[in-house]
Short mmCIF file of C-alpha atoms in Angstrom, two decimals:
data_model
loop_
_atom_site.label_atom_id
_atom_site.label_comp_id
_atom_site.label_asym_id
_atom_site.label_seq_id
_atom_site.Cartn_x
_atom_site.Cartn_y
_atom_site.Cartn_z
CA UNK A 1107 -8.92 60.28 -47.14
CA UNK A 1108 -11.01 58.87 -44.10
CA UNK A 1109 -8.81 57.30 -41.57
CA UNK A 1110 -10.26 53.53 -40.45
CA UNK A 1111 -10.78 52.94 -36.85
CA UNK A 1112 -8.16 50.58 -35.19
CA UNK A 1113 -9.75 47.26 -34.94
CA UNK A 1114 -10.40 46.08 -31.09
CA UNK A 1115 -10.03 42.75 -30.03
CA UNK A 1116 -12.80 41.42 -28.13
CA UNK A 1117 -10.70 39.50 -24.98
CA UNK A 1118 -11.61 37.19 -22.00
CA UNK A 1119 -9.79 37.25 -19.11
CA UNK A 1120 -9.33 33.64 -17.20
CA UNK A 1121 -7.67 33.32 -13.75
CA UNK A 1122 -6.59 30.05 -12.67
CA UNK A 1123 -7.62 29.40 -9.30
CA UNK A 1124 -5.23 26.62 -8.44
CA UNK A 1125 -5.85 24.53 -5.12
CA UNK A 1126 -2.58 23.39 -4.24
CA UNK A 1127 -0.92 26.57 -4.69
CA UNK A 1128 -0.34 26.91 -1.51
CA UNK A 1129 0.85 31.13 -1.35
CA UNK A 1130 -1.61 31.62 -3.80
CA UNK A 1131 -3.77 35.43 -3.88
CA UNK A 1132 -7.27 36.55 -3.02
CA UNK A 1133 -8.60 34.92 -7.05
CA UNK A 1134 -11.13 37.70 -7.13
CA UNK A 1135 -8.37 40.30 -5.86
CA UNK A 1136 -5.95 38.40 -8.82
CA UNK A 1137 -8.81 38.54 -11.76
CA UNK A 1138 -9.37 42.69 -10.34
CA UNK A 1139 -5.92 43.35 -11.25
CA UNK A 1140 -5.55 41.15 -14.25
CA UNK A 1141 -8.86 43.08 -16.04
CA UNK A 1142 -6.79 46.18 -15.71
CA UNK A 1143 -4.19 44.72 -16.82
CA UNK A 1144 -5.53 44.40 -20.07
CA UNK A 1145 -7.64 47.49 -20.22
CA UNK A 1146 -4.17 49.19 -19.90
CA UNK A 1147 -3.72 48.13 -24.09
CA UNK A 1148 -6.32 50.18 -25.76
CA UNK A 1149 -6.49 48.23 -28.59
CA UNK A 1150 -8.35 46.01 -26.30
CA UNK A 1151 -12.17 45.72 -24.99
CA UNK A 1152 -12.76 43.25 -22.21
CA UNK A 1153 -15.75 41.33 -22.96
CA UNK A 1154 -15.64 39.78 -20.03
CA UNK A 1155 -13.53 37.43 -17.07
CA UNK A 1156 -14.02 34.76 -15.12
CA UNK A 1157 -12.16 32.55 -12.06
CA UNK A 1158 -11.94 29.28 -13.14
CA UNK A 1159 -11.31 26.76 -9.92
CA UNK A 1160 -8.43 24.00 -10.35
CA UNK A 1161 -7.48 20.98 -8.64
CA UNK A 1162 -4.46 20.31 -10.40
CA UNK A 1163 -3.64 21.83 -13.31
CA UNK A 1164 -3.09 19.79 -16.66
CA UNK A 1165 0.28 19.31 -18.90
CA UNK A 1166 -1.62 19.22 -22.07
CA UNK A 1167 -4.73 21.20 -21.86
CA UNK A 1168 -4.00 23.40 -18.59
CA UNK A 1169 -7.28 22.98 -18.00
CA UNK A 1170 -9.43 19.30 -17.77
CA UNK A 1171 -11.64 18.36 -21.20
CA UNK A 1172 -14.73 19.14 -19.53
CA UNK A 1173 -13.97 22.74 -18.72
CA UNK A 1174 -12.36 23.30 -21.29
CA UNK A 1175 -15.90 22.53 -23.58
CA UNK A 1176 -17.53 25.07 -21.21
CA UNK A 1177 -14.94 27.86 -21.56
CA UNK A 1178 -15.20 26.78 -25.47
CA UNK A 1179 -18.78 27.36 -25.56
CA UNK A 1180 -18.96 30.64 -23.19
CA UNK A 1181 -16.02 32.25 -25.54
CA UNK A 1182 -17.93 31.67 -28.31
CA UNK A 1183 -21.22 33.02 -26.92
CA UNK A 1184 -19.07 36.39 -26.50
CA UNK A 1185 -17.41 36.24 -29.70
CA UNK A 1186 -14.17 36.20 -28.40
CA UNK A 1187 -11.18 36.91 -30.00
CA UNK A 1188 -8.40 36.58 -27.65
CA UNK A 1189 -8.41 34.75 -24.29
CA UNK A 1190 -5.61 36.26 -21.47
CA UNK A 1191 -5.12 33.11 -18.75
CA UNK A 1192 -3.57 35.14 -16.00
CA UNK A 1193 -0.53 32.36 -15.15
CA UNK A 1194 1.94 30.72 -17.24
CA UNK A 1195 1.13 28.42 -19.80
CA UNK A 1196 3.70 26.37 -21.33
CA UNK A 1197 3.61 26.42 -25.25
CA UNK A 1198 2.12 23.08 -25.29
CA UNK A 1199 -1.03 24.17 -23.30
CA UNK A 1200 -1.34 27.24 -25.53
CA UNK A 1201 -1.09 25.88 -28.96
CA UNK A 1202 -3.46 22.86 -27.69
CA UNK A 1203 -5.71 25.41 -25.97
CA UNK A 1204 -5.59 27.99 -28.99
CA UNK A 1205 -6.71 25.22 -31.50
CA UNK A 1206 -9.23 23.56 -29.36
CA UNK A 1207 -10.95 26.89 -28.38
CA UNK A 1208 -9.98 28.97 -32.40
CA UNK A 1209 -8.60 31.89 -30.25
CA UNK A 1210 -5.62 33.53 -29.86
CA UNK A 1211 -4.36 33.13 -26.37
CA UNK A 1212 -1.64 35.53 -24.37
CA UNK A 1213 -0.47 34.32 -20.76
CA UNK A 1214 0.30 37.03 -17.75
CA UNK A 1215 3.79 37.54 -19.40
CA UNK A 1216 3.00 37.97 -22.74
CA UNK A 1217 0.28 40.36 -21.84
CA UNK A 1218 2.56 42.36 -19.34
CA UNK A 1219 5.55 42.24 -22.43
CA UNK A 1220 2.60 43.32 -24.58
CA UNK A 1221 1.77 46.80 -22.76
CA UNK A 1222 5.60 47.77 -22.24
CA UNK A 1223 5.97 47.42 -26.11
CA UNK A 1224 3.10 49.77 -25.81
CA UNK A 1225 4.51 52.11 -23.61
CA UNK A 1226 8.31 52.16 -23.73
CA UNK A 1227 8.85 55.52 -24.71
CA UNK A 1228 12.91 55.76 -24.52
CA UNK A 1229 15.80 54.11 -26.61
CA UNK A 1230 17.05 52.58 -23.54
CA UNK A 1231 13.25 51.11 -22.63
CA UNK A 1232 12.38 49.74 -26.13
CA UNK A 1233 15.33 47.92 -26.57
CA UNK A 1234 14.76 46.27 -23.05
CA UNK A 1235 11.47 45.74 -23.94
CA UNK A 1236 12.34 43.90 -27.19
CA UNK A 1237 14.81 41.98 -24.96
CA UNK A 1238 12.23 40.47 -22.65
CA UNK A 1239 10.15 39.62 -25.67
CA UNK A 1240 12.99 37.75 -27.37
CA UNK A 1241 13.88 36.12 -23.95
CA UNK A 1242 10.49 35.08 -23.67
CA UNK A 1243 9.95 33.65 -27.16
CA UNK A 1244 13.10 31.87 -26.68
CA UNK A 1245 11.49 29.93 -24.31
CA UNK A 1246 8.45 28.98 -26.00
CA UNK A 1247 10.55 27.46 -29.13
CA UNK A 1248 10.34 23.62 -26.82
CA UNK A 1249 8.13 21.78 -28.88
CA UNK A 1250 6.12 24.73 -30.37
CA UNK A 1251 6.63 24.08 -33.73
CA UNK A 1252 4.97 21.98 -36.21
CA UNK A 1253 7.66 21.99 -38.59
CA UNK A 1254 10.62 19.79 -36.57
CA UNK A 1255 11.88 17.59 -39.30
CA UNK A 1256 15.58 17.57 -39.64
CA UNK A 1257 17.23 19.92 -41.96
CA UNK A 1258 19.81 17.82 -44.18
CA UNK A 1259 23.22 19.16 -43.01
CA UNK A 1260 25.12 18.74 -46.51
CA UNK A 1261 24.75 14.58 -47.15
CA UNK A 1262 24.56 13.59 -43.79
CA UNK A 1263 27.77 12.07 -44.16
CA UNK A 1264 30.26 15.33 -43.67
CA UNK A 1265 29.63 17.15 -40.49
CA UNK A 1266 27.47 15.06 -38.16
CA UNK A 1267 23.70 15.85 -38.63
CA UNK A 1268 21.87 18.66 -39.50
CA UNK A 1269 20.19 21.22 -36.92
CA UNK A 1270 16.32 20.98 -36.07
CA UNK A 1271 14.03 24.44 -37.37
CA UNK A 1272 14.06 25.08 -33.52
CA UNK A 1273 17.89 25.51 -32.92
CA UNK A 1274 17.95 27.46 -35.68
CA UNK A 1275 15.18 29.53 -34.37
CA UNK A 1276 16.56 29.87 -31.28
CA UNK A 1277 20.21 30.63 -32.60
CA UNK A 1278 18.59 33.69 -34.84
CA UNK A 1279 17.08 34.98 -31.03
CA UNK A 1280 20.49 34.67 -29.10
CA UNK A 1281 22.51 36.52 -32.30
CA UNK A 1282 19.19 39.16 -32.41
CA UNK A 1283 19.84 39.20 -28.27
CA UNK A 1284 23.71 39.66 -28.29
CA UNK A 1285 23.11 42.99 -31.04
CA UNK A 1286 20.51 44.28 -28.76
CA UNK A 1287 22.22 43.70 -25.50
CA UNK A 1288 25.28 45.52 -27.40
CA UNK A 1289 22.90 48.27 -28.05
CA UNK A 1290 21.52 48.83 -24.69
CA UNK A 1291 24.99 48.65 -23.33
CA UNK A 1292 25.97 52.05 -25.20
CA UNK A 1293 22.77 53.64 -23.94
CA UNK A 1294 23.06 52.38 -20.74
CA UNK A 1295 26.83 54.34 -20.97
CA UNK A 1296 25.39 57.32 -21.92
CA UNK A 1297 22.96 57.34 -19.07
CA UNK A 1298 25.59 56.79 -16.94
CA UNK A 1299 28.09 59.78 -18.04
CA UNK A 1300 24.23 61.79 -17.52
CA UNK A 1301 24.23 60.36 -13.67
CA UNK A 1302 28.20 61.36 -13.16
CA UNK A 1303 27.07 64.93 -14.84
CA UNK A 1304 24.14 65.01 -12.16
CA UNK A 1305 26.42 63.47 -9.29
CA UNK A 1306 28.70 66.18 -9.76
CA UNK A 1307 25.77 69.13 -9.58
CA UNK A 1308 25.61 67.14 -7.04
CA UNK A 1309 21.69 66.89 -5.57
CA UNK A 1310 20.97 63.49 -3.76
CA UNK A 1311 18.03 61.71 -5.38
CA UNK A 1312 15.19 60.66 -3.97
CA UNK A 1313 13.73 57.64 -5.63
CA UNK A 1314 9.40 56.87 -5.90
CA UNK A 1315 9.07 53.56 -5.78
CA UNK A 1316 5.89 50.84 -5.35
CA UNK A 1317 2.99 49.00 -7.22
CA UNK A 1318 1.78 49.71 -10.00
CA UNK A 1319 -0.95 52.27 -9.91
CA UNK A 1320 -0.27 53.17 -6.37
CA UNK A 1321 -0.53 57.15 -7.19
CA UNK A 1322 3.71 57.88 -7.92
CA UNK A 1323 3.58 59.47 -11.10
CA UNK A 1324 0.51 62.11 -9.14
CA UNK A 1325 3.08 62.05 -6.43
CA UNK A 1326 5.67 63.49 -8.56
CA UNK A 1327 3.80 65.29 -10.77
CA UNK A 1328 2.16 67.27 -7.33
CA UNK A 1329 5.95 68.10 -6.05
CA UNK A 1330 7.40 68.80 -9.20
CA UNK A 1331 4.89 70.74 -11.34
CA UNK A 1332 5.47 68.59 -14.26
CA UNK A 1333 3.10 66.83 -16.36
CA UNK A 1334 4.48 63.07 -16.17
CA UNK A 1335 1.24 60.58 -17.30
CA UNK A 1336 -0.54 59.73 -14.58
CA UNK A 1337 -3.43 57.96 -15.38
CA UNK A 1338 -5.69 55.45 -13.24
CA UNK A 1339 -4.26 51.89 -15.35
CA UNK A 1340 -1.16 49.72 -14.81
CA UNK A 1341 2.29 50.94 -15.85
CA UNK A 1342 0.58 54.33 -16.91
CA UNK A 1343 4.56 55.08 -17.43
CA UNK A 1344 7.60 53.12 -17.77
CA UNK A 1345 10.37 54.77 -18.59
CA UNK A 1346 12.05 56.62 -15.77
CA UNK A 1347 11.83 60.32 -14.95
CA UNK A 1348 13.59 63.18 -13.02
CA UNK A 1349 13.02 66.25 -11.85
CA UNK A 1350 14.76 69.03 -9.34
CA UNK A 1351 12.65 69.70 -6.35
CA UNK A 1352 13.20 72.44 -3.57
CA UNK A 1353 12.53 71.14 -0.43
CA UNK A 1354 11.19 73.52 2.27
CA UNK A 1355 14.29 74.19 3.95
CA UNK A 1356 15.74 75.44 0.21
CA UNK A 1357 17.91 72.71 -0.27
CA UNK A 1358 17.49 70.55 -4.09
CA UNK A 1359 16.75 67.40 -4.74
CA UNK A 1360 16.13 65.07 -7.25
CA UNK A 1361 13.25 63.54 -7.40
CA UNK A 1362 13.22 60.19 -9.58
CA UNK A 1363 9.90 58.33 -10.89
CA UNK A 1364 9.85 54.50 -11.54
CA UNK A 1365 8.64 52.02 -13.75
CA UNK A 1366 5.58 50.25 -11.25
CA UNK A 1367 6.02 46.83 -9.74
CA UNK A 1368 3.93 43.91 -9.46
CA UNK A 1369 3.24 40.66 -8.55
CA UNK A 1370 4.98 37.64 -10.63
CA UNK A 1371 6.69 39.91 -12.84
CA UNK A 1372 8.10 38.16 -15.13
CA UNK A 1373 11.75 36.94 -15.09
CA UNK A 1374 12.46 38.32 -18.30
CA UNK A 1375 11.79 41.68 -17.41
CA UNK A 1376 13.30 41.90 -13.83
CA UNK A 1377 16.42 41.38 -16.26
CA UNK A 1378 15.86 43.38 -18.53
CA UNK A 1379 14.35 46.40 -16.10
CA UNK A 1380 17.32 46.70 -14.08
CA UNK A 1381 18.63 49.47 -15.73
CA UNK A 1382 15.48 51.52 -15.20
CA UNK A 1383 15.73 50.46 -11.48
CA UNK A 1384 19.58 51.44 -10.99
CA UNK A 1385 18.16 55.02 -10.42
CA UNK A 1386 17.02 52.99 -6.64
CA UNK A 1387 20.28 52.16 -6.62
CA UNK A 1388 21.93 54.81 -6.93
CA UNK A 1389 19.08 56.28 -4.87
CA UNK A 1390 20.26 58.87 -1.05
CA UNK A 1391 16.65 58.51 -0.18
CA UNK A 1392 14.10 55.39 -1.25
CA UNK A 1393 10.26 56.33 -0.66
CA UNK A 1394 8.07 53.59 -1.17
CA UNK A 1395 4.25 54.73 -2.06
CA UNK A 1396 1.96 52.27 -1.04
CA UNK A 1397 -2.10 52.63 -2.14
CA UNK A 1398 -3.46 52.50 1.33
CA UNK A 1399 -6.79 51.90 0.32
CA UNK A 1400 -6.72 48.80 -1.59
CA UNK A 1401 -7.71 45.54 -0.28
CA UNK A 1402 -4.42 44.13 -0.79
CA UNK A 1403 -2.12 47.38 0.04
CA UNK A 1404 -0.02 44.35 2.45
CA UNK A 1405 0.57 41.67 -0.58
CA UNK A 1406 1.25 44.95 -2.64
CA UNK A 1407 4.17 45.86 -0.04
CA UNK A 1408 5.23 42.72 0.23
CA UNK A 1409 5.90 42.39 -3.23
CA UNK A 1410 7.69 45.40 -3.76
CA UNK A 1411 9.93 44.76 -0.61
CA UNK A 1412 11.21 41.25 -2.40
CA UNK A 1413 11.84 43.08 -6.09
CA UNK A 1414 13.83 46.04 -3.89
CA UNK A 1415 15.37 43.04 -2.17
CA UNK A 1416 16.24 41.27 -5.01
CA UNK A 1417 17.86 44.70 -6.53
CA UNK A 1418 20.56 44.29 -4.18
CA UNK A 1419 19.36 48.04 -2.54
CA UNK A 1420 21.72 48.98 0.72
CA UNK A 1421 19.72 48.24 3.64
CA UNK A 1422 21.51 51.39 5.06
CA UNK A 1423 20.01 53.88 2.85
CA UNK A 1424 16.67 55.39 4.34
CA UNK A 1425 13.41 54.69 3.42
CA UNK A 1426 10.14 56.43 3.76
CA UNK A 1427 6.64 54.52 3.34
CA UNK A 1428 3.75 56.52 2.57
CA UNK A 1429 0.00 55.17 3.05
CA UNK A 1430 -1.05 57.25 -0.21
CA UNK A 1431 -4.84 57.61 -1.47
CA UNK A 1432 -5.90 58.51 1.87
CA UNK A 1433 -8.83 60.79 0.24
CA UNK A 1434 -10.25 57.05 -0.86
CA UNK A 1435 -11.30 56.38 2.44
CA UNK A 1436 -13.91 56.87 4.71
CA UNK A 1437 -13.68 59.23 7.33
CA UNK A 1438 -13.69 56.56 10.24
CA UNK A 1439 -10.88 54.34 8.19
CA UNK A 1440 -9.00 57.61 7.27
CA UNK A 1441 -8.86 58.30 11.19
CA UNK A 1442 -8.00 55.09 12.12
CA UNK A 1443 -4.91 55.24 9.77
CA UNK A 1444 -3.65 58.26 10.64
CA UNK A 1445 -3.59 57.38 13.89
CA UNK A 1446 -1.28 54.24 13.37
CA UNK A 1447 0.89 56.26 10.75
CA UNK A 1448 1.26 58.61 13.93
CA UNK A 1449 2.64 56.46 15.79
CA UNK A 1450 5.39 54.77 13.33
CA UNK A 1451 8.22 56.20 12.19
CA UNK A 1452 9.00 57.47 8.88
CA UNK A 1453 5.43 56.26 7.48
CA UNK A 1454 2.90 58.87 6.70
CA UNK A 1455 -0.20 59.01 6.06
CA UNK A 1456 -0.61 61.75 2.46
CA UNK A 1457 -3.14 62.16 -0.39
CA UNK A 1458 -0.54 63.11 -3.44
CA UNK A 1459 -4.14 64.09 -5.23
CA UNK A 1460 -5.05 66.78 -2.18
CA UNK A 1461 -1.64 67.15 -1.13
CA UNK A 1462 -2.34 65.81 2.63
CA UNK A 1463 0.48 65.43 4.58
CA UNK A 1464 3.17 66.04 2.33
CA UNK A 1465 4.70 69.27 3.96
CA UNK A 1466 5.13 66.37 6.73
CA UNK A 1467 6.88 64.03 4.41
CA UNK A 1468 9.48 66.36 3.06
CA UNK A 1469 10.32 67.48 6.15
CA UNK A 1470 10.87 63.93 6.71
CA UNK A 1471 13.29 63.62 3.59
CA UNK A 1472 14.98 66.62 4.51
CA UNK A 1473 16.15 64.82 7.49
CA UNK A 1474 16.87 61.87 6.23
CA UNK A 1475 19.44 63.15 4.04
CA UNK A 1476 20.87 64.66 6.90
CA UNK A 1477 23.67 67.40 6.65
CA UNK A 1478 24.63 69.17 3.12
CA UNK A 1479 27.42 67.46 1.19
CA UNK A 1480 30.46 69.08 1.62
CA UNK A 1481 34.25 68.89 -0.19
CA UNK A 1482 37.31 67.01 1.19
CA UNK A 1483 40.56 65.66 0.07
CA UNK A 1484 41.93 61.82 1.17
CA UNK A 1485 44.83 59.93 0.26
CA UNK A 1486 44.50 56.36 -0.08
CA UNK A 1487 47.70 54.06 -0.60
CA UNK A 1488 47.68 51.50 -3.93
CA UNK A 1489 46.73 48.81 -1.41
CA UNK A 1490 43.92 50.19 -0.85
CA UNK A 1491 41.72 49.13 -4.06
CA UNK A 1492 38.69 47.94 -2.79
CA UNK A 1493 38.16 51.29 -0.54
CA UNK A 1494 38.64 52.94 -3.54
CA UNK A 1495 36.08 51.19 -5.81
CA UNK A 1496 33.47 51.79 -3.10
CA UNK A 1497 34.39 55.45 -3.05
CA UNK A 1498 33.56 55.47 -7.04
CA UNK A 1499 30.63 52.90 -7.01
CA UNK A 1500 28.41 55.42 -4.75
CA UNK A 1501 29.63 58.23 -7.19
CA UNK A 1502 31.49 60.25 -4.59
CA UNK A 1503 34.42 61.18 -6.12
CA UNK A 1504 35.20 64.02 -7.68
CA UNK A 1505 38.64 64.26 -8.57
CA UNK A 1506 41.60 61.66 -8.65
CA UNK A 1507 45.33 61.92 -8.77
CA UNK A 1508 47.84 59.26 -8.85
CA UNK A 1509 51.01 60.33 -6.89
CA UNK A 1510 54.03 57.58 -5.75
CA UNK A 1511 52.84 57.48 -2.33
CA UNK A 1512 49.27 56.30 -3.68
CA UNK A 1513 45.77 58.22 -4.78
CA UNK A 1514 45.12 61.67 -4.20
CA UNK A 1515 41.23 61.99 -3.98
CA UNK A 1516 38.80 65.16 -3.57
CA UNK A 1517 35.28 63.97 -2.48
CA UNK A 1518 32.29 65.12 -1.77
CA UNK A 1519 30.36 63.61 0.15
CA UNK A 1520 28.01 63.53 3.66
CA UNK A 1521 28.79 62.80 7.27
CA UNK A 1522 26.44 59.23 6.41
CA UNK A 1523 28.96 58.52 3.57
CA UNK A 1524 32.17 59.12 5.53
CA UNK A 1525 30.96 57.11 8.57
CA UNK A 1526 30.20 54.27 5.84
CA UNK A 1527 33.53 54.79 4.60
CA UNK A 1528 35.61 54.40 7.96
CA UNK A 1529 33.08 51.49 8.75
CA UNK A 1530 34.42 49.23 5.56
#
């Protein structure tokens, strides 16, 4: 039996270019990214995108009625079928725009929601993925409905007033949210009995990090030999990955891969993404790979700084920045960044596609890791509680026995971690 084709949805691409946004991006730069954004679904063909200038944007239309006749006529020129506005639009704008313009209409958050569905691969990444979406259409239940006339609540005379459609909408999406947040909690357990099996091998992990699409997953696919998707799209992969790596002087590490950041991500999946960040957490080593040779590698940094930032990431533990995608310049730019790379510390200039630079950059993590772990016993007295739950938050004990004059504890750990310790 012949298999039909998966439809494609023609889609149209819209960045709001609003004036009094005062930190607002390069709107070219913005409409760049958001195209790949939704080339990364393949069930989607971009027909085509525009910037669309605004003064001030409107409550019920987003846009003003004399736009939004042009955009009405262009999108059906193209035969349109969906219409991405990269921005939020409330649920008011989008069921007004939706009807005035017979399209169906995703905003940056639904279309970023849209290809992690796609690509969450693990138990512990679809569930947070279906979290986010709930979250999200939680928030779209305010006056989104057509059908808000009261439910009768038995007469009306026994037990006040019956509930609206919405709250009981939105009380199916908080019990749907409380199973799956029970669900995630057991998988986030068993990833964490995984990290105390690792932690006790134990190999300090060195975390990629940075935008989306700024050349990890080749990164780690170049140092590891494995075969971890690494395609030229937006959150190519999501899910994180690990893998042992040798350095040069012999010594093994592990080398984590991470879900991409970018710009405005929404709030809903910062939440529910921390999990797949802990890894940074939990991180000896934090490398941040920046794509040197796009227009906006310094917004890109930025960006990722603030999400590493709002982590909650130890400003003590080292990081590396490396200016990757250095065979994407010119010969005269290449130079010229080299050169400034040279004269920084703990920023190099690599190519993870040619390999540039990378004996360089392990040598680099090598010594930031500084001296082999090595065994030793402490006793702490009861008192001393909080010492002890920093000892066990940064996974560094091995072995505990309770004794009357207080713990017994065997740790291993680094001459970094002990001076930590003693500095508490």
């Amino acid at each position: 039996m012949k298999e039909h084709a998966p439809h494609v949805t023609r889609a149209w691409v819209l960045h709001p270019d609003i004036k009094i946004d005062r930190d607002r991006r390069d709107a070219e730069m913005a409409l760049a990214e958001a195209v790949s954004l939704a080339r990364a679904l393949p069930e989607l063909e971009v027909a085509g995108a525009t910037v669309v200038p605004l003064s001030n944007p409107q409550p019920g239309m987003l846009f003003g009625s004399g736009k939004v006749e042009e955009l009405k006529a262009l999108l059906k020129a193209n035969d349109v079928e969906l219409v991405l506005i990269d921005g939020p639009v409330t649920p008011v704008q989008q069921r007004n725009l939706e009807k005035a313009w017979k399209v169906k209409l995703l905003d940056r958050t639904g279309l970023i929601l849209e290809i992690f569905s796609d690509r969450a691969a693990t138990r512990e990444g679809v569930l947070q993925v279906e979290m986010a979406a709930l979250s999200y259409q939680r928030t779209r239940l305010v006056r989104a409905w057509t059908h808000l006339e009261r439910q009768r609540g038995g007469l009306g005379f026994v037990g006040g007033p019956g509930e609206t459609q919405i709250e009981a909408d939105r009380r199916a999406i908080d019990e749907q949210l409380v199973r799956l947040r029970r669900q995630l909690e057991k998988v986030v357990k068993t990833r964490e009995l995984h990290r105390k099996a690792r932690a006790k091998v134990p190999f300090p992990i060195v975390a990629l990090v940075g935008y989306t699409n700024a050349g990890k997953s080749t990164l780690f696919n170049r140092l590891t030999g494995a075969e971890v998707m690494a395609k030229d799209m937006l959150f190519a992969t999501l899910d994180p990955t690990m893998r042992s790596v040798r350095l040069p002087t012999g010594a093994d590490v592990i080398l984590s891969d991470t879900v991409g950041f970018i710009s405005d991500l929404p709030t809903e999946l910062v939440a529910a993404f921390r999990a797949t960040l802990e890894e940074v957490l939990a991180a000896d080593v934090i490398v941040h790979v920046r794509d040197i040779s796009h227009p906006e590698t310094v917004e890109q940094a930025r960006d990722v700084e603030a999400i590493l930032d709002s982590l909650g990431v130890d400003e003590q533990t080292p990081k590396i920045e490396l200016w990757n995608k250095m065979d994407q310049l010119g010969p005269e730019e290449a130079e010229a960044t080299r050169a400034r790379t040279g004269r920084e510390e703990q920023i190099f200039a690599v190519s993870a596609l040619t390999g540039e630079g990378l004996d360089d950059f392990l040598a680099e993590v090598t010594r930031a890791l500084g001296e082999e772990k090595r065994i030793e016993t402490l006793h702490l007295g009861y008192e001393k509680g909080r010492e002890r739950a920093w000892l066990f938050e940064k996974g560094l004990i091995e072995d505990e026995a309770q004794k009357e004059d207080g713990y017994h504890l065997t740790l291993r750990w680094s001459a970094k971690d002990k001076a930590r310790f003693e500095s508490l």
